[in-house]
CSV table of C-alpha atoms in Angstrom, one decimal:
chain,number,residue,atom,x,y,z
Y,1,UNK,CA,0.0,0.0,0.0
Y,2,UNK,CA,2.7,2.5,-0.8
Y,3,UNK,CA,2.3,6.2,-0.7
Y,4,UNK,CA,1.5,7.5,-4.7
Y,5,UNK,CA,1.6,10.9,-6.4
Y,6,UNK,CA,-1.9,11.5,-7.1
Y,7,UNK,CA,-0.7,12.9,-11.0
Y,8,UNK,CA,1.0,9.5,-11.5
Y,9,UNK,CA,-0.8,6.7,-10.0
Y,10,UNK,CA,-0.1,3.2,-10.2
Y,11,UNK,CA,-3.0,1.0,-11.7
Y,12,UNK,CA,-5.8,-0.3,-9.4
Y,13,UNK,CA,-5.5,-2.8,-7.3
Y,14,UNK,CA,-7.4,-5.0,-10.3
Y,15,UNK,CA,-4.5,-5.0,-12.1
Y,16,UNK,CA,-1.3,-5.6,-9.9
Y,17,UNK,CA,0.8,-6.8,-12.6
Y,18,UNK,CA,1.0,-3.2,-14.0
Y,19,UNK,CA,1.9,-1.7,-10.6
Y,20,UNK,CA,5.5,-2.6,-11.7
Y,21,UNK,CA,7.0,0.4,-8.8
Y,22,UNK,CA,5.0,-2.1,-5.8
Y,23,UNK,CA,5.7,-5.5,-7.9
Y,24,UNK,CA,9.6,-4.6,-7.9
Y,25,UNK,CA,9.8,-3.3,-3.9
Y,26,UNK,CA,10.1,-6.0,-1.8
Y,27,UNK,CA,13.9,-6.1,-2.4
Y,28,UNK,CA,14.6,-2.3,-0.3
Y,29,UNK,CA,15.6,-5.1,2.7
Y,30,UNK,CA,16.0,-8.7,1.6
Y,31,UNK,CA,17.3,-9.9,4.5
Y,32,UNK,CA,14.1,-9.3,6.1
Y,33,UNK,CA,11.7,-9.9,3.6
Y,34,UNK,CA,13.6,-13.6,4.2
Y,35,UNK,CA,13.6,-13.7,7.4
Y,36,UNK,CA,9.7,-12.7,8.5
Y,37,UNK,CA,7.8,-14.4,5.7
Y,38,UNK,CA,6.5,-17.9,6.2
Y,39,UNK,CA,7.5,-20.7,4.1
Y,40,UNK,CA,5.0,-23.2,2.4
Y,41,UNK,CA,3.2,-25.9,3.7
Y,42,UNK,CA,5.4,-29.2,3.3
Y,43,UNK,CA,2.2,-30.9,2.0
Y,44,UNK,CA,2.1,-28.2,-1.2
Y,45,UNK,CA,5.7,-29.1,-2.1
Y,46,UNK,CA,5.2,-32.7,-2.2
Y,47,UNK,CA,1.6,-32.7,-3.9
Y,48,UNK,CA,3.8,-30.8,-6.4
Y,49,UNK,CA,6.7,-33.0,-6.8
Y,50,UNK,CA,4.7,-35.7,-6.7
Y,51,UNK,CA,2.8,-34.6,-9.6
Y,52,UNK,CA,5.4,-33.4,-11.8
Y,53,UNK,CA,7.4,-35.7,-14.4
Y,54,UNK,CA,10.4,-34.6,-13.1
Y,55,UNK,CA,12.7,-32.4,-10.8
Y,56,UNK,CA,13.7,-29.8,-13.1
Y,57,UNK,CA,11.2,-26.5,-11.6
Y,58,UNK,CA,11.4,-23.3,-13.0
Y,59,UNK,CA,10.3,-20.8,-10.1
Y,60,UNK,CA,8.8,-17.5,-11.3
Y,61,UNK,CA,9.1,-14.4,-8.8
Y,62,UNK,CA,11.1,-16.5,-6.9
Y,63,UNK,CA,11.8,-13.4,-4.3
Y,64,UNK,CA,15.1,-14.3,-1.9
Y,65,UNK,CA,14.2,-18.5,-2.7
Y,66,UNK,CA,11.8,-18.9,0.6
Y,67,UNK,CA,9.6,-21.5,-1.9
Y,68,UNK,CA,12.4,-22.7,-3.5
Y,69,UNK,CA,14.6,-23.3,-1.1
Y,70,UNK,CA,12.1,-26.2,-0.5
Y,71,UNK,CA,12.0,-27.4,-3.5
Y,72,UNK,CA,15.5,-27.9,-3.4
Y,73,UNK,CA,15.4,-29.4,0.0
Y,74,UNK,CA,13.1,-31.8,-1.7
Y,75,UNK,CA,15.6,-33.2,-4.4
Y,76,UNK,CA,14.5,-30.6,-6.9
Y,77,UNK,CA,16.9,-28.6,-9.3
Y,78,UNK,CA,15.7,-24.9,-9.4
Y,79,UNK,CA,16.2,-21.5,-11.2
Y,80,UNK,CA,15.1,-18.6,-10.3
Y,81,UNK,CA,13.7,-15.7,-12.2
Y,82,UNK,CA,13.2,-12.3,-10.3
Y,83,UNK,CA,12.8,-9.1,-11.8
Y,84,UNK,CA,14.7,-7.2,-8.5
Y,85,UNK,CA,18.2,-7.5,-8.5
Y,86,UNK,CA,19.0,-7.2,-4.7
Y,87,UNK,CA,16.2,-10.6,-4.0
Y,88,UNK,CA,18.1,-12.2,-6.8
Y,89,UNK,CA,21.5,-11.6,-5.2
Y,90,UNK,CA,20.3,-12.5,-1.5
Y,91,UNK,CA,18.7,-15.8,-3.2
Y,92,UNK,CA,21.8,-16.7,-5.2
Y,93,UNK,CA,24.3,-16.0,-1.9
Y,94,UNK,CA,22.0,-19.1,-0.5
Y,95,UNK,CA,22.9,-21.4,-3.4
Y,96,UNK,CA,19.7,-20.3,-5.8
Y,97,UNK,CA,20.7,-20.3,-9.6
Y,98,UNK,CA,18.7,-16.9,-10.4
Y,99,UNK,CA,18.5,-14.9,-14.1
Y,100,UNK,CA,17.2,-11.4,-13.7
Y,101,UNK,CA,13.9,-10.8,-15.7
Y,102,UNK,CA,10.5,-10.0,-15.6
Y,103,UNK,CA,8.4,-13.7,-16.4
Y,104,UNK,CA,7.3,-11.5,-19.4
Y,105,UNK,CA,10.3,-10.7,-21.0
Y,106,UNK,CA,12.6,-13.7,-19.6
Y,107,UNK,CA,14.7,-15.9,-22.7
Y,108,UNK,CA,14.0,-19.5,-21.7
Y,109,UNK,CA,16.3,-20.0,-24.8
Y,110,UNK,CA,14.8,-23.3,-25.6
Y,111,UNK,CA,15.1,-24.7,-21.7
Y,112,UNK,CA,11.8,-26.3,-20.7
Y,113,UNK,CA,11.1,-27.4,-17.2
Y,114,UNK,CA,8.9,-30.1,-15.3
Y,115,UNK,CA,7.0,-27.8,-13.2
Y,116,UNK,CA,6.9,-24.1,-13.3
Y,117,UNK,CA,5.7,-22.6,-9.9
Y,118,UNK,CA,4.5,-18.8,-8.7
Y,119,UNK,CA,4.7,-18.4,-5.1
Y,120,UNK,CA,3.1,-15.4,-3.8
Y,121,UNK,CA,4.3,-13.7,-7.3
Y,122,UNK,CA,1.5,-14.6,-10.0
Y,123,UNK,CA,-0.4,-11.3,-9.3
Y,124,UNK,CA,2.5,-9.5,-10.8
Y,125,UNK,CA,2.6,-11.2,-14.0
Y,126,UNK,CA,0.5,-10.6,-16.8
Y,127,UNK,CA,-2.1,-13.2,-16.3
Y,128,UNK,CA,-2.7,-13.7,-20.2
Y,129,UNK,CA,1.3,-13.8,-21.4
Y,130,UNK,CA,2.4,-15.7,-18.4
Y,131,UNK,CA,-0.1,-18.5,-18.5
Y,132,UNK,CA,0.9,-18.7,-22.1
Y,133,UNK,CA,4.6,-18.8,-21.3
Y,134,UNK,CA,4.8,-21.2,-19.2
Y,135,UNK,CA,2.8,-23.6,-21.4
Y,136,UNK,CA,5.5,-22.9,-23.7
Y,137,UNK,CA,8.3,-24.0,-20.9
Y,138,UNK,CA,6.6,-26.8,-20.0
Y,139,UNK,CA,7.5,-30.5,-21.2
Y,140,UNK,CA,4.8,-32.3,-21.5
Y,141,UNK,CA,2.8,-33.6,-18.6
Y,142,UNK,CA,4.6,-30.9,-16.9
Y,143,UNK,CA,2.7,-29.6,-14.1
Y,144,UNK,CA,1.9,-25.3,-13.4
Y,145,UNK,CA,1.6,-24.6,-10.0
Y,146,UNK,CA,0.4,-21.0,-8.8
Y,147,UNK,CA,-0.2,-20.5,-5.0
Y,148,UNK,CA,0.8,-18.1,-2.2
Y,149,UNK,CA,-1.1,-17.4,1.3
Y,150,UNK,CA,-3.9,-15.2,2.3
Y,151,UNK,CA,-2.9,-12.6,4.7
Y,152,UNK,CA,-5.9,-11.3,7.3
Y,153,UNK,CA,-4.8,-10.9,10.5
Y,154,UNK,CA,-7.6,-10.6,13.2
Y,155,UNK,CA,-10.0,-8.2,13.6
Y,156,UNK,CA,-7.9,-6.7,16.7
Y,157,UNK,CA,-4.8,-6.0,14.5
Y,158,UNK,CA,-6.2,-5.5,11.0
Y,159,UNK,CA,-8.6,-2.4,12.2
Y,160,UNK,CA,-5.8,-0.4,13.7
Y,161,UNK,CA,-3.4,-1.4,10.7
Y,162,UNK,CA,-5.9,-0.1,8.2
Y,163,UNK,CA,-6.9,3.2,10.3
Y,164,UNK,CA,-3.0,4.0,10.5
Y,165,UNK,CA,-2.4,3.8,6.9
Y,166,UNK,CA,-5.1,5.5,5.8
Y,167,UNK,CA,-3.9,8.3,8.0
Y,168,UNK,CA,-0.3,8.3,6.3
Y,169,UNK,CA,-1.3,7.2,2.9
Y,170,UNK,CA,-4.8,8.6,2.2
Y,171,UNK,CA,-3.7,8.9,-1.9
Y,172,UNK,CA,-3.3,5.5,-1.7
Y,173,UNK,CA,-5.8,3.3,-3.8
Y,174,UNK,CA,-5.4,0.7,-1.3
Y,175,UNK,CA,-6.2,2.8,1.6
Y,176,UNK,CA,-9.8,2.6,0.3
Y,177,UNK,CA,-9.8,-1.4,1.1
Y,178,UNK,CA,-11.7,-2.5,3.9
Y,179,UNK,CA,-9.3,-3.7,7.0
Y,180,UNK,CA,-10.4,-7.3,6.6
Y,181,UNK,CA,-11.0,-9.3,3.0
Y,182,UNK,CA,-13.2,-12.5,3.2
Y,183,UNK,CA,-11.5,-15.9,2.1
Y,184,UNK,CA,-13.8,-16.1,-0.9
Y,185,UNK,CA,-12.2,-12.7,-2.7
Y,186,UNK,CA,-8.7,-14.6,-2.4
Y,187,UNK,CA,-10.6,-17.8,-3.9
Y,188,UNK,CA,-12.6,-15.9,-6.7
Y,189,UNK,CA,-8.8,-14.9,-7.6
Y,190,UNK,CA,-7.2,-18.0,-7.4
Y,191,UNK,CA,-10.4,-19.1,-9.8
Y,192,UNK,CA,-9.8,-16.7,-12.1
Y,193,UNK,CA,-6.0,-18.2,-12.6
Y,194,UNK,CA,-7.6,-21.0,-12.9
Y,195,UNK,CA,-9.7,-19.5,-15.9
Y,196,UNK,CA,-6.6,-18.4,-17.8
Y,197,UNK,CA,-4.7,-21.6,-17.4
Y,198,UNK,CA,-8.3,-23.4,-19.7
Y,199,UNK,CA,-8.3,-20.7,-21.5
Y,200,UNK,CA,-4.6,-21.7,-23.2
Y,201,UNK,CA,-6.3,-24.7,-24.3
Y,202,UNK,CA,-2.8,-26.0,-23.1
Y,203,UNK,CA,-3.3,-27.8,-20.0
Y,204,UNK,CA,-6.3,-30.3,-18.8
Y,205,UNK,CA,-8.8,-28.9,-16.4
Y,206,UNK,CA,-7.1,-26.7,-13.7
Y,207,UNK,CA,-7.6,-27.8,-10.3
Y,208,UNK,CA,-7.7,-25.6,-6.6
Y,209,UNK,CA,-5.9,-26.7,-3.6
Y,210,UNK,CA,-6.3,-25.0,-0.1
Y,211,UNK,CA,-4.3,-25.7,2.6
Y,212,UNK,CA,-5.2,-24.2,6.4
Y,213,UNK,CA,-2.4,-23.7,9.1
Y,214,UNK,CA,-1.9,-21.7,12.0
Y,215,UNK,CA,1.1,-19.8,13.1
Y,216,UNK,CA,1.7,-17.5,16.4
Y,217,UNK,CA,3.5,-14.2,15.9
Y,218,UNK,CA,4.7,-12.3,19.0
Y,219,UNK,CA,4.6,-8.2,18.6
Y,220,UNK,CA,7.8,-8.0,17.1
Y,221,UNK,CA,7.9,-11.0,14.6
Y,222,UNK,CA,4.9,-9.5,13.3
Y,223,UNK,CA,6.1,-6.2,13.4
Y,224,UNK,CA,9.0,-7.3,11.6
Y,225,UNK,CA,6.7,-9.2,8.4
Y,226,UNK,CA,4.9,-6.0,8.1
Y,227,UNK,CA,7.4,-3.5,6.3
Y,228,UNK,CA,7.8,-6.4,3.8
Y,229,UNK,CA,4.2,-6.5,2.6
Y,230,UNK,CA,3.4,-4.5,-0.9
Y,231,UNK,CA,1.3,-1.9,1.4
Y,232,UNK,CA,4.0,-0.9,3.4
Y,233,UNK,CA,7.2,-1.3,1.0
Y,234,UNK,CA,7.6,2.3,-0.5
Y,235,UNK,CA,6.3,4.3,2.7
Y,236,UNK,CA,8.8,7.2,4.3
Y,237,UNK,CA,10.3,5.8,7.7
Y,238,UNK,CA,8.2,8.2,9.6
Y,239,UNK,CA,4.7,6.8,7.9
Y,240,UNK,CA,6.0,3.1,8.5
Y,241,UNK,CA,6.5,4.1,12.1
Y,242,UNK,CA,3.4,5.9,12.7
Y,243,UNK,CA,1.8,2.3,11.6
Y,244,UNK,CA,4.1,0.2,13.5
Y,245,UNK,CA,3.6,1.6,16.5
Y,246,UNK,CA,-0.2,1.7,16.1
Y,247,UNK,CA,-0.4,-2.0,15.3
Y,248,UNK,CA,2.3,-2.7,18.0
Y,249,UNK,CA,-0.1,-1.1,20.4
Y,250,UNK,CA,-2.6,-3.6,19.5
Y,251,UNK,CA,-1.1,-6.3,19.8
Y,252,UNK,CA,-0.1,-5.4,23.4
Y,253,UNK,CA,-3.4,-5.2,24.2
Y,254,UNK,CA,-4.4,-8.6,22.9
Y,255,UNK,CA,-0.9,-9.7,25.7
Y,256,UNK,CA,1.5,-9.4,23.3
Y,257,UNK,CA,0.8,-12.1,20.8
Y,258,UNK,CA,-1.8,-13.0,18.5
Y,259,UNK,CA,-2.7,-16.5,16.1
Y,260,UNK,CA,-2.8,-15.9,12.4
Y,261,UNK,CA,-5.1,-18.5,10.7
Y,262,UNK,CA,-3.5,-18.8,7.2
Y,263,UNK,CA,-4.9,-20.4,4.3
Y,264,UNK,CA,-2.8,-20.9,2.1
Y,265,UNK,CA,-4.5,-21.1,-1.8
Y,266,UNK,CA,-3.0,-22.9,-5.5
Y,267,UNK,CA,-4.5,-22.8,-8.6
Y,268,UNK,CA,-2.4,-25.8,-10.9
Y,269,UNK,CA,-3.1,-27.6,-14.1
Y,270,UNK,CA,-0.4,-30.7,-16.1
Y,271,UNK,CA,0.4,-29.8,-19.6
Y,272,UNK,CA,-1.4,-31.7,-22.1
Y,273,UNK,CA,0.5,-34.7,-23.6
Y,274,UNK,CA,1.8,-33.1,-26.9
Y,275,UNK,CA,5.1,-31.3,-27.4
């Protein structure tokens, strides 16, 4: 939800993938961004693997390597492509093989892959050239796998989060969002993947996973997630802190702690069997 000249605005918040200024951010600290996001649930990875011809993954977006990383861990061999250059670097100093590029524009110069995975990245690709793409990359039976997690802290936290930044960042489009999104927005999104992956005529019939996990955050782990979200990415320090400190504030009075019930969501569909 960064902070946007109202002369020059970034697209709505319909169209991500042309809100390149938010899409290429998250890399201002890498080392955090690494650190405070969650990784994937172990069941996602293997329903992958285990559905993929092979262990050659092409990861799109793939930020400082949190999803590959497990991939790896899982016997996989993976590159990387990441349109910021700092994520790249911190992903390749952690063994990632990494090519700088937007999805769009990349040169798979005739490599094709088993799977091709989007974690927490589709929304900034062009949802018609990328789904198209990575049919292209894919060897047959290959599998496409496009998830990430839905964010919504409780009530208690997400009210004063939203109130603070509509405060600092009133020009905002995003400050216009209600404090709280219901699952089903996330899911009609994930369905509408879905739509562009039968609309290549490319793959058989996408399917839509959803996994549900819990994890605890104390004040300052989630206070240390928050400046890596796409809201909060491209504030000034005194705006981030005015937020900070009103959400920290919350959380105090909740005892210092709160439960995040995650969902995390995949839209994914095999190649067809021609080459």
């Amino acid at each position: 939800m960064p902070t946007l000249p109202r002369e020059q605005p970034e697209p709505s918040p319909a169209e991500p993938h042309k809100a390149r200024r938010t899409a290429e951010s998250f890399g201002v600290d890498a080392q955090r961004y690494d650190q405070a996001r969650p990784a994937y649930p172990d069941a996602l990875g293997a329903r992958i693997v285990a559905g993929s011809p092979g262990p050659d993954v092409l990861d799109i977006g793939c930020g400082t390597g949190i999803a590959a990383r497990q991939f790896q861990a899982a016997g996989c061999t993976v590159l990387g492509v990441e349109p910021d250059a700092r994520m790249a670097d911190f992903a390749r100093a952690r063994g990632l093989e990494v090519e700088v590029a937007a999805f769009e524009a990349w040169q798979p110069a005739g490599r094709t892959f088993d799977s091709v995975v989007a974690a927490q990245s589709w929304h900034w690709v062009d949802p018609v050239v990328g789904t198209v793409k990575a049919a292209r990359v894919l060897r047959p039976e290959g599998r496409l796998a496009i998830f990430g997690h839905v964010y919504e802290p409780p009530a208690e936290v997400a009210e004063p989060f939203a109130a603070a930044f509509r405060r600092v960042a009133p020009d905002s489009p995003l400050s216009s969002q209600p404090a709280r999104r219901p699952l089903d927005l996330y899911q009609a999104g994930y369905a509408k993947f879905a739509d562009k992956i039968r609309e290549t005529e490319q793959f058989n019939d996408p399917e839509q996973w959803r996994f549900d996990w819990q994890q605890s955050y104390t004040r300052d782990q989630w206070l240390d997630l928050l400046p890596t979200t796409g809201g909060l990415t491209q504030l000034r320090p005194d705006q981030l802190a005015e937020i900070l400190d009103a959400v920290g504030d919350a959380i105090d009075s909740m005892g210092g702690r709160f439960t995040m019930n995650y969902t995390t969501l995949a839209a994914t569909a095999v190649r067809v069997d021609t080459p």
